[in-house]
Amino acid sequence: MRFVSIRRHFHYFSMVAIISCCYIMLLRTSSKNDAEDIRDQPEQQLVDVKNDAIIELKDEIRVLPYLTPAGKVEIQQPVADVSSKKIDRIENLPAMGAPSTHPNRTLNWLDLWSNDTFCNQFTVHLLEENSVQPRALVSFPGSGNTWLRMLLMGVTGLYVDTIYPGDELFISKAGGTYELNKDCNCSLLQKTHDVSLFSVIYNMAMANKSTEKRIHQEIDQFRGDGILVIRNPFKAILSYRNFAFGGNMAGLAPVEAFSQGLEPVRIGNRKISTWDQFISRSVASWEMLATVWIRGLKRGGVVYYEKLRRDTGPQLLQMAEMLGISNVNKDRLDCVLRHNQDNTFKRSESGPKNYPKNPFTESQHLLILKSIQSVQMALKERGLDPLPVEMYDFYTPMYQYGHWNG
């Protein structure tokens, strides 16, 4: 009996001894590491000098704002380097030469002015050939690019071209038809939707070494010069769907184009992708175009469609500054503001809609929200204003997504 008791106590004290040894070893190891950490730290000295505190480290001196009463301050840890990463800001575009005043290079039509006899005195000119390097007016389709072209021509008096065919001919003040050479380097900006990015999205499964080159193909052609227009992706995608079916800026798609069915939409002999497929590809293209151009722009700037619609005058003046135009004719600007709703290059925001009150499912909504977040991060990297999401139809903050009910 006594033997059993002794053995039981022996086992108990053995376990205690083992645990104690392990604990002591752990303490020694921790103390050794702490000592090594202290030896590795730079020497420190803190001296209060009037309203600033000078932190003297081994190889550098930092001056911090005065935060404590006069006297010696003890610091337990080295001061962390909180300097932010340098922001590569977008510069304004350089100023241009004077436009050509030759009647044959002066546009005899501007949709903005209608029959306003006062505003019709303001003409639109081409620049002299090869007087300016091409600069982009880039946006995702359905973001008001053509409408903005008209506004800029009205305000600046300079022609805004497009890289796409169809606008080569226009009637000149000389009474003849003038043919515009796309490579003339004689326009204020060139409209583009950077469709090279669309091909990357549609062929993502076959991505290879040339994909990176194709992603930056167009922005490299413009050398990073241009104006990026960003619109609420919910509305831009709806507008793009209308354009894809309607075939023009003011066209409308049939109601079936916005149904959530699984089968492709058939319109006459045409077979069109489902609304869900269209959203998936479009939002990926919207995000890629925005992030590639935000990160790649060197001169120019970013414009938000919603702000342009709400504060047209101030936004156009801001764009003029981006374009290197220091003086804007006040009468021209007044004419643009008086007639900016008259032209036929944008779809009416009023009237009955051809899509449901909430045309996006929750999964589609979340997909678009994630793309918005990615674009917000890219804007922050360049020190630019964030997207004006408070002005976005269909937008719900991500943290409220679980409570979203359309």
Coordinates of C-alpha atoms in Angstrom, one line a residue:
M1 CA 0.0 0.0 0.0
R2 CA 2.8 2.4 1.0
F3 CA 4.6 1.4 -2.2
V4 CA 1.6 2.3 -4.4
S5 CA 1.3 5.7 -2.6
I6 CA 5.0 6.4 -3.1
R7 CA 4.8 5.6 -6.8
R8 CA 1.8 7.8 -7.2
H9 CA 3.6 10.7 -5.5
F10 CA 6.7 10.1 -7.6
H11 CA 4.7 10.4 -10.8
Y12 CA 3.1 13.6 -9.6
F13 CA 6.4 15.3 -8.7
S14 CA 8.0 14.1 -11.9
M15 CA 5.4 15.8 -14.0
V16 CA 5.7 19.0 -11.9
A17 CA 9.5 18.9 -12.4
I18 CA 9.2 18.4 -16.2
I19 CA 6.7 21.3 -16.5
S20 CA 8.9 23.5 -14.4
C21 CA 11.9 22.8 -16.5
C22 CA 10.1 23.5 -19.7
Y23 CA 8.8 26.8 -18.3
I24 CA 12.3 27.9 -17.2
M25 CA 13.7 27.1 -20.7
L26 CA 10.9 29.1 -22.2
L27 CA 11.7 32.1 -20.0
R28 CA 15.4 31.9 -20.9
T29 CA 14.7 31.7 -24.6
S30 CA 12.4 34.7 -24.4
S31 CA 14.9 36.7 -22.4
K32 CA 17.6 36.0 -24.9
N33 CA 15.4 37.1 -27.8
D34 CA 14.5 40.3 -26.0
A35 CA 18.1 41.0 -25.3
E36 CA 19.0 40.5 -29.0
D37 CA 16.1 42.7 -30.0
I38 CA 17.4 45.5 -27.7
R39 CA 20.9 45.2 -29.2
D40 CA 19.5 45.4 -32.7
Q41 CA 17.6 48.6 -32.0
P42 CA 19.2 51.9 -33.0
E43 CA 20.5 54.2 -30.3
Q44 CA 17.9 56.7 -29.3
Q45 CA 17.9 60.2 -27.8
L46 CA 14.9 62.5 -27.4
V47 CA 15.4 66.1 -26.6
D48 CA 12.7 68.7 -26.4
V49 CA 13.4 71.9 -28.3
K50 CA 10.7 74.6 -27.8
N51 CA 7.8 73.4 -29.8
D52 CA 9.3 70.5 -31.6
A53 CA 10.7 67.2 -30.5
I54 CA 13.9 66.0 -32.2
I55 CA 14.2 62.2 -32.5
E56 CA 17.8 61.3 -33.0
L57 CA 18.4 57.7 -34.3
K58 CA 21.6 56.1 -35.3
D59 CA 21.7 57.3 -38.9
E60 CA 19.0 59.9 -39.1
I61 CA 17.2 62.8 -37.4
R62 CA 13.5 63.3 -37.5
V63 CA 11.6 66.3 -36.3
L64 CA 8.1 65.6 -34.9
P65 CA 5.4 68.0 -33.9
Y66 CA 5.5 68.9 -30.2
L67 CA 3.0 66.8 -28.4
T68 CA 4.2 66.7 -24.7
P69 CA 5.2 69.1 -22.0
A70 CA 8.8 70.2 -21.9
G71 CA 11.2 67.8 -20.4
K72 CA 12.8 64.5 -21.2
V73 CA 10.5 61.9 -22.7
E74 CA 11.2 58.2 -22.4
I75 CA 10.5 56.1 -25.5
Q76 CA 10.2 52.3 -25.2
Q77 CA 10.2 51.5 -28.9
P78 CA 11.8 53.2 -32.0
V79 CA 9.5 55.7 -33.8
A80 CA 7.9 53.9 -36.8
D81 CA 8.4 55.5 -40.2
V82 CA 4.8 56.6 -41.1
S83 CA 5.8 58.5 -44.2
S84 CA 3.3 57.5 -47.0
K85 CA 4.2 56.2 -50.4
K86 CA 4.9 59.0 -52.8
I87 CA 1.8 59.7 -55.0
D88 CA 2.4 60.0 -58.7
R89 CA 0.0 62.7 -59.5
I90 CA -1.4 63.4 -63.0
E91 CA -0.1 66.6 -64.6
N92 CA -2.2 68.9 -66.8
L93 CA -1.8 68.6 -70.6
P94 CA 0.5 71.1 -72.3
A95 CA -1.0 74.2 -74.0
M96 CA -1.7 73.9 -77.7
G97 CA -1.1 76.2 -80.6
A98 CA -3.7 78.4 -82.2
P99 CA -6.5 76.7 -84.3
S100 CA -6.6 77.1 -88.1
T101 CA -8.9 79.9 -89.2
H102 CA -9.1 78.7 -92.8
P103 CA -12.8 78.4 -93.7
N104 CA -12.2 74.9 -95.1
R105 CA -11.0 73.8 -91.7
T106 CA -13.9 75.4 -89.8
L107 CA -16.9 73.3 -88.9
N108 CA -20.2 74.6 -90.2
W109 CA -22.4 72.6 -87.8
L110 CA -22.7 72.1 -84.1
D111 CA -25.7 70.2 -82.8
L112 CA -25.6 72.1 -79.5
W113 CA -26.6 75.5 -80.9
S114 CA -29.8 74.5 -82.6
N115 CA -31.2 77.7 -84.1
D116 CA -29.8 80.1 -81.6
T117 CA -28.6 83.0 -83.7
F118 CA -26.3 84.5 -81.0
C119 CA -24.6 81.1 -80.3
N120 CA -24.2 80.3 -84.0
Q121 CA -21.5 82.9 -84.2
F122 CA -19.2 80.5 -82.3
T123 CA -17.5 78.1 -84.7
V124 CA -15.4 75.0 -84.2
H125 CA -11.9 74.7 -85.8
L126 CA -9.3 72.1 -86.5
L127 CA -5.8 72.7 -85.3
E128 CA -3.0 73.0 -87.8
E129 CA -1.9 69.5 -88.9
N130 CA 0.7 67.8 -86.7
S131 CA 0.5 70.6 -84.2
V132 CA -0.4 68.4 -81.2
Q133 CA 0.2 64.8 -80.2
P134 CA -3.0 62.7 -80.0
R135 CA -4.7 62.7 -76.6
A136 CA -7.6 60.4 -75.6
L137 CA -11.1 61.1 -74.4
V138 CA -11.6 57.6 -73.1
S139 CA -14.6 56.0 -71.4
F140 CA -16.6 52.7 -71.1
P141 CA -19.4 52.7 -73.7
G142 CA -22.6 54.4 -72.4
S143 CA -20.7 56.9 -70.3
G144 CA -21.6 60.1 -72.2
N145 CA -18.4 60.3 -74.3
T146 CA -20.1 61.7 -77.5
W147 CA -22.2 64.1 -75.4
L148 CA -19.1 65.4 -73.7
R149 CA -17.4 65.8 -77.1
M150 CA -20.1 68.3 -78.1
L151 CA -19.7 70.2 -74.8
L152 CA -16.0 70.5 -75.2
M153 CA -16.2 71.6 -78.8
G154 CA -18.7 74.2 -77.8
V155 CA -16.6 75.5 -74.9
T156 CA -13.2 75.4 -76.5
G157 CA -14.0 76.0 -80.2
L158 CA -11.7 73.0 -81.0
Y159 CA -12.7 69.9 -82.8
V160 CA -12.8 66.6 -80.8
D161 CA -12.3 63.7 -83.1
T162 CA -12.9 59.9 -82.7
I163 CA -10.7 57.0 -83.6
Y164 CA -13.7 55.2 -85.0
P165 CA -14.9 55.4 -88.6
G166 CA -17.9 57.6 -89.6
D167 CA -16.8 61.1 -88.7
E168 CA -14.3 61.6 -91.5
L169 CA -16.5 64.1 -93.5
F170 CA -18.0 67.3 -92.3
I171 CA -19.3 70.4 -93.9
S172 CA -16.9 73.4 -93.7
K173 CA -17.6 77.1 -93.6
A174 CA -16.2 77.2 -97.1
G175 CA -19.3 75.4 -98.3
G176 CA -17.5 72.2 -99.2
T177 CA -17.1 68.8 -97.6
Y178 CA -13.8 68.4 -95.7
E179 CA -12.3 65.0 -95.2
L180 CA -10.5 64.6 -91.9
N181 CA -7.4 62.5 -91.8
K182 CA -7.5 60.4 -88.6
D183 CA -3.7 60.8 -88.2
C184 CA -3.6 64.5 -88.8
N185 CA -2.8 65.3 -85.1
C186 CA -5.1 68.3 -85.4
S187 CA -7.9 67.8 -82.8
L188 CA -8.2 68.6 -79.2
L189 CA -9.0 65.0 -78.2
Q190 CA -9.9 61.6 -79.8
K191 CA -12.8 59.6 -78.5
T192 CA -12.0 56.0 -77.7
H193 CA -13.5 53.1 -75.7
D194 CA -10.2 51.2 -75.7
V195 CA -11.7 48.0 -77.2
S196 CA -8.4 46.3 -76.9
L197 CA -9.3 45.7 -73.3
F198 CA -12.6 44.1 -74.2
S199 CA -10.7 41.5 -76.3
V200 CA -8.6 40.7 -73.2
I201 CA -11.8 40.2 -71.1
Y202 CA -13.5 38.1 -73.7
N203 CA -10.4 35.9 -74.1
M204 CA -9.2 35.7 -70.5
A205 CA -9.1 31.9 -70.7
M206 CA -6.4 32.2 -73.4
A207 CA -4.3 34.8 -71.5
N208 CA -0.6 34.6 -72.4
K209 CA 2.6 36.7 -72.5
S210 CA 1.0 39.1 -75.0
T211 CA -1.9 39.8 -72.7
E212 CA -0.1 42.4 -70.7
K213 CA 1.0 44.2 -73.8
R214 CA -2.6 44.3 -75.1
I215 CA -3.8 45.7 -71.9
H216 CA -1.6 48.8 -72.2
Q217 CA -1.7 48.9 -76.0
E218 CA -3.9 51.9 -76.4
I219 CA -2.8 54.0 -73.4
D220 CA 0.8 53.5 -74.7
Q221 CA -0.3 54.8 -78.1
F222 CA -1.5 57.9 -76.5
R223 CA 1.6 58.1 -74.3
G224 CA -0.6 58.3 -71.2
D225 CA -2.2 61.6 -72.3
G226 CA -5.9 62.0 -72.0
I227 CA -9.1 62.5 -70.1
L228 CA -10.9 59.5 -68.5
V229 CA -14.6 59.7 -68.1
I230 CA -16.1 57.4 -65.4
R231 CA -19.8 56.8 -65.0
N232 CA -21.8 54.8 -62.4
P233 CA -21.3 51.2 -63.8
F234 CA -24.9 50.3 -63.0
K235 CA -26.2 53.0 -65.4
A236 CA -23.3 52.7 -67.9
I237 CA -24.1 49.0 -68.3
L238 CA -27.8 49.7 -68.8
S239 CA -26.9 52.4 -71.4
Y240 CA -24.5 50.1 -73.2
R241 CA -27.2 47.4 -73.4
N242 CA -29.5 49.9 -75.0
F243 CA -26.9 51.0 -77.5
A244 CA -26.0 47.4 -78.4
F245 CA -29.7 46.8 -79.4
G246 CA -30.7 50.3 -80.5
G247 CA -27.7 50.9 -82.6
N248 CA -27.3 54.6 -81.8
M249 CA -26.9 57.0 -78.8
A250 CA -30.6 57.4 -78.2
G251 CA -31.8 53.9 -79.2
L252 CA -33.6 51.6 -76.8
A253 CA -33.3 47.8 -76.3
P254 CA -36.5 45.7 -76.0
V255 CA -37.7 44.8 -72.6
E256 CA -36.6 41.2 -73.1
A257 CA -33.0 42.3 -73.2
F258 CA -33.1 42.9 -69.5
S259 CA -34.8 39.7 -68.4
Q260 CA -33.0 37.3 -66.1
G261 CA -33.6 34.2 -68.3
L262 CA -30.9 31.6 -68.9
E263 CA -31.4 31.4 -72.7
P264 CA -29.9 33.9 -75.1
V265 CA -32.2 36.8 -76.1
R266 CA -33.6 36.5 -79.7
I267 CA -34.5 39.6 -81.5
G268 CA -35.7 38.8 -85.0
N269 CA -32.8 36.8 -86.5
R270 CA -30.3 38.1 -83.9
K271 CA -29.2 35.9 -81.0
I272 CA -27.8 38.1 -78.1
S273 CA -26.1 37.1 -74.9
T274 CA -28.2 36.8 -71.7
W275 CA -28.5 39.8 -69.5
D276 CA -26.4 38.0 -66.8
Q277 CA -23.6 37.3 -69.3
F278 CA -23.7 40.8 -70.5
I279 CA -23.4 42.2 -67.0
S280 CA -20.5 39.9 -66.1
R281 CA -18.4 40.8 -69.1
S282 CA -19.3 44.5 -69.0
V283 CA -18.5 45.1 -65.4
A284 CA -15.1 43.4 -65.9
S285 CA -14.4 45.6 -68.8
W286 CA -15.6 48.7 -66.9
E287 CA -13.2 47.9 -64.1
M288 CA -10.3 47.1 -66.3
L289 CA -10.6 50.2 -68.4
A290 CA -10.9 52.4 -65.4
T291 CA -8.0 50.9 -63.4
V292 CA -5.6 50.7 -66.4
W293 CA -6.2 54.3 -67.4
I294 CA -6.1 55.6 -63.8
R295 CA -2.8 54.0 -63.2
G296 CA -1.4 54.7 -66.6
L297 CA -2.4 58.4 -67.1
K298 CA 0.5 60.8 -67.1
R299 CA -1.1 64.0 -68.2
G300 CA -4.8 64.9 -68.3
G301 CA -7.2 63.8 -65.6
V302 CA -10.3 62.0 -64.5
V303 CA -13.9 63.3 -64.9
Y304 CA -17.0 61.9 -63.2
Y305 CA -20.1 61.8 -65.4
E306 CA -22.5 62.4 -62.5
K307 CA -20.7 65.5 -61.4
L308 CA -20.6 66.7 -65.0
R309 CA -24.4 66.4 -65.3
R310 CA -25.0 68.1 -62.0
D311 CA -22.3 70.9 -62.2
T312 CA -21.7 71.2 -65.9
G313 CA -20.1 74.7 -65.8
P314 CA -17.5 74.2 -63.1
Q315 CA -16.7 70.7 -64.4
L316 CA -16.1 72.0 -67.9
L317 CA -13.8 74.8 -66.6
Q318 CA -11.9 72.1 -64.6
M319 CA -11.5 70.1 -67.8
A320 CA -10.3 73.1 -69.7
E321 CA -7.5 73.4 -67.0
M322 CA -6.6 69.7 -67.5
L323 CA -6.4 70.4 -71.2
G324 CA -3.9 73.3 -70.8
I325 CA -6.6 75.9 -71.8
S326 CA -6.2 78.9 -69.5
N327 CA -8.9 81.1 -70.9
V328 CA -12.5 80.1 -71.6
N329 CA -14.8 82.5 -73.5
K330 CA -17.7 83.2 -71.1
D331 CA -20.3 83.7 -73.9
R332 CA -19.3 80.3 -75.3
L333 CA -19.7 78.7 -71.9
D334 CA -23.1 80.3 -71.4
C335 CA -24.3 79.0 -74.8
V336 CA -23.1 75.5 -73.9
L337 CA -25.0 75.6 -70.6
R338 CA -28.1 76.9 -72.2
H339 CA -28.2 74.2 -74.9
N340 CA -26.4 71.2 -73.3
Q341 CA -29.7 69.3 -73.0
D342 CA -30.7 70.0 -76.7
N343 CA -28.4 67.7 -78.6
T344 CA -29.3 64.2 -79.8
F345 CA -26.2 62.4 -78.5
K346 CA -27.5 61.2 -75.2
R347 CA -30.5 59.1 -74.2
S348 CA -33.3 60.8 -72.3
E349 CA -33.2 60.3 -68.5
S350 CA -36.9 61.0 -68.2
G351 CA -39.8 59.0 -69.5
P352 CA -40.7 55.4 -69.1
K353 CA -37.9 52.9 -68.6
N354 CA -37.5 49.7 -70.7
Y355 CA -36.0 47.7 -67.8
P356 CA -37.4 46.7 -64.4
K357 CA -37.3 48.9 -61.4
N358 CA -34.4 46.8 -60.2
P359 CA -32.8 45.0 -63.1
F360 CA -29.9 43.5 -61.1
T361 CA -30.0 40.4 -58.9
E362 CA -28.1 40.4 -55.6
S363 CA -25.2 38.5 -57.0
Q364 CA -24.9 40.9 -60.0
H365 CA -25.2 43.8 -57.6
L366 CA -22.3 42.4 -55.4
L367 CA -20.2 41.8 -58.5
I368 CA -20.5 45.5 -59.5
L369 CA -19.9 46.7 -56.0
K370 CA -16.6 44.8 -55.9
S371 CA -15.5 46.4 -59.2
I372 CA -16.3 49.8 -57.7
Q373 CA -14.1 49.1 -54.7
S374 CA -11.2 48.2 -57.1
V375 CA -11.6 51.4 -58.9
Q376 CA -11.7 53.4 -55.7
M377 CA -8.4 51.8 -54.6
A378 CA -6.8 52.8 -58.0
L379 CA -8.0 56.4 -57.6
K380 CA -6.6 56.6 -54.0
E381 CA -3.2 55.4 -55.3
R382 CA -3.1 58.4 -57.6
G383 CA -4.4 60.9 -55.0
L384 CA -7.6 61.5 -57.0
D385 CA -11.1 62.2 -55.7
P386 CA -13.1 59.0 -55.0
L387 CA -16.1 57.9 -57.2
P388 CA -19.2 60.0 -56.2
V389 CA -21.1 56.8 -55.2
E390 CA -23.5 59.0 -53.2
M391 CA -24.9 60.0 -56.6
Y392 CA -25.1 56.5 -58.0
D393 CA -28.5 54.9 -58.7
F394 CA -28.7 51.3 -57.5
Y395 CA -25.7 51.7 -55.3
T396 CA -25.6 50.3 -51.8
P397 CA -22.5 50.4 -49.5
M398 CA -20.8 47.0 -49.2
Y399 CA -21.3 46.8 -45.5
Q400 CA -25.0 47.2 -45.9
Y401 CA -25.2 44.6 -48.6
G402 CA -26.9 42.0 -46.3
H403 CA -29.7 44.4 -45.8
W404 CA -30.1 45.4 -49.4
N405 CA -33.6 45.0 -50.7
G406 CA -33.4 46.9 -54.0

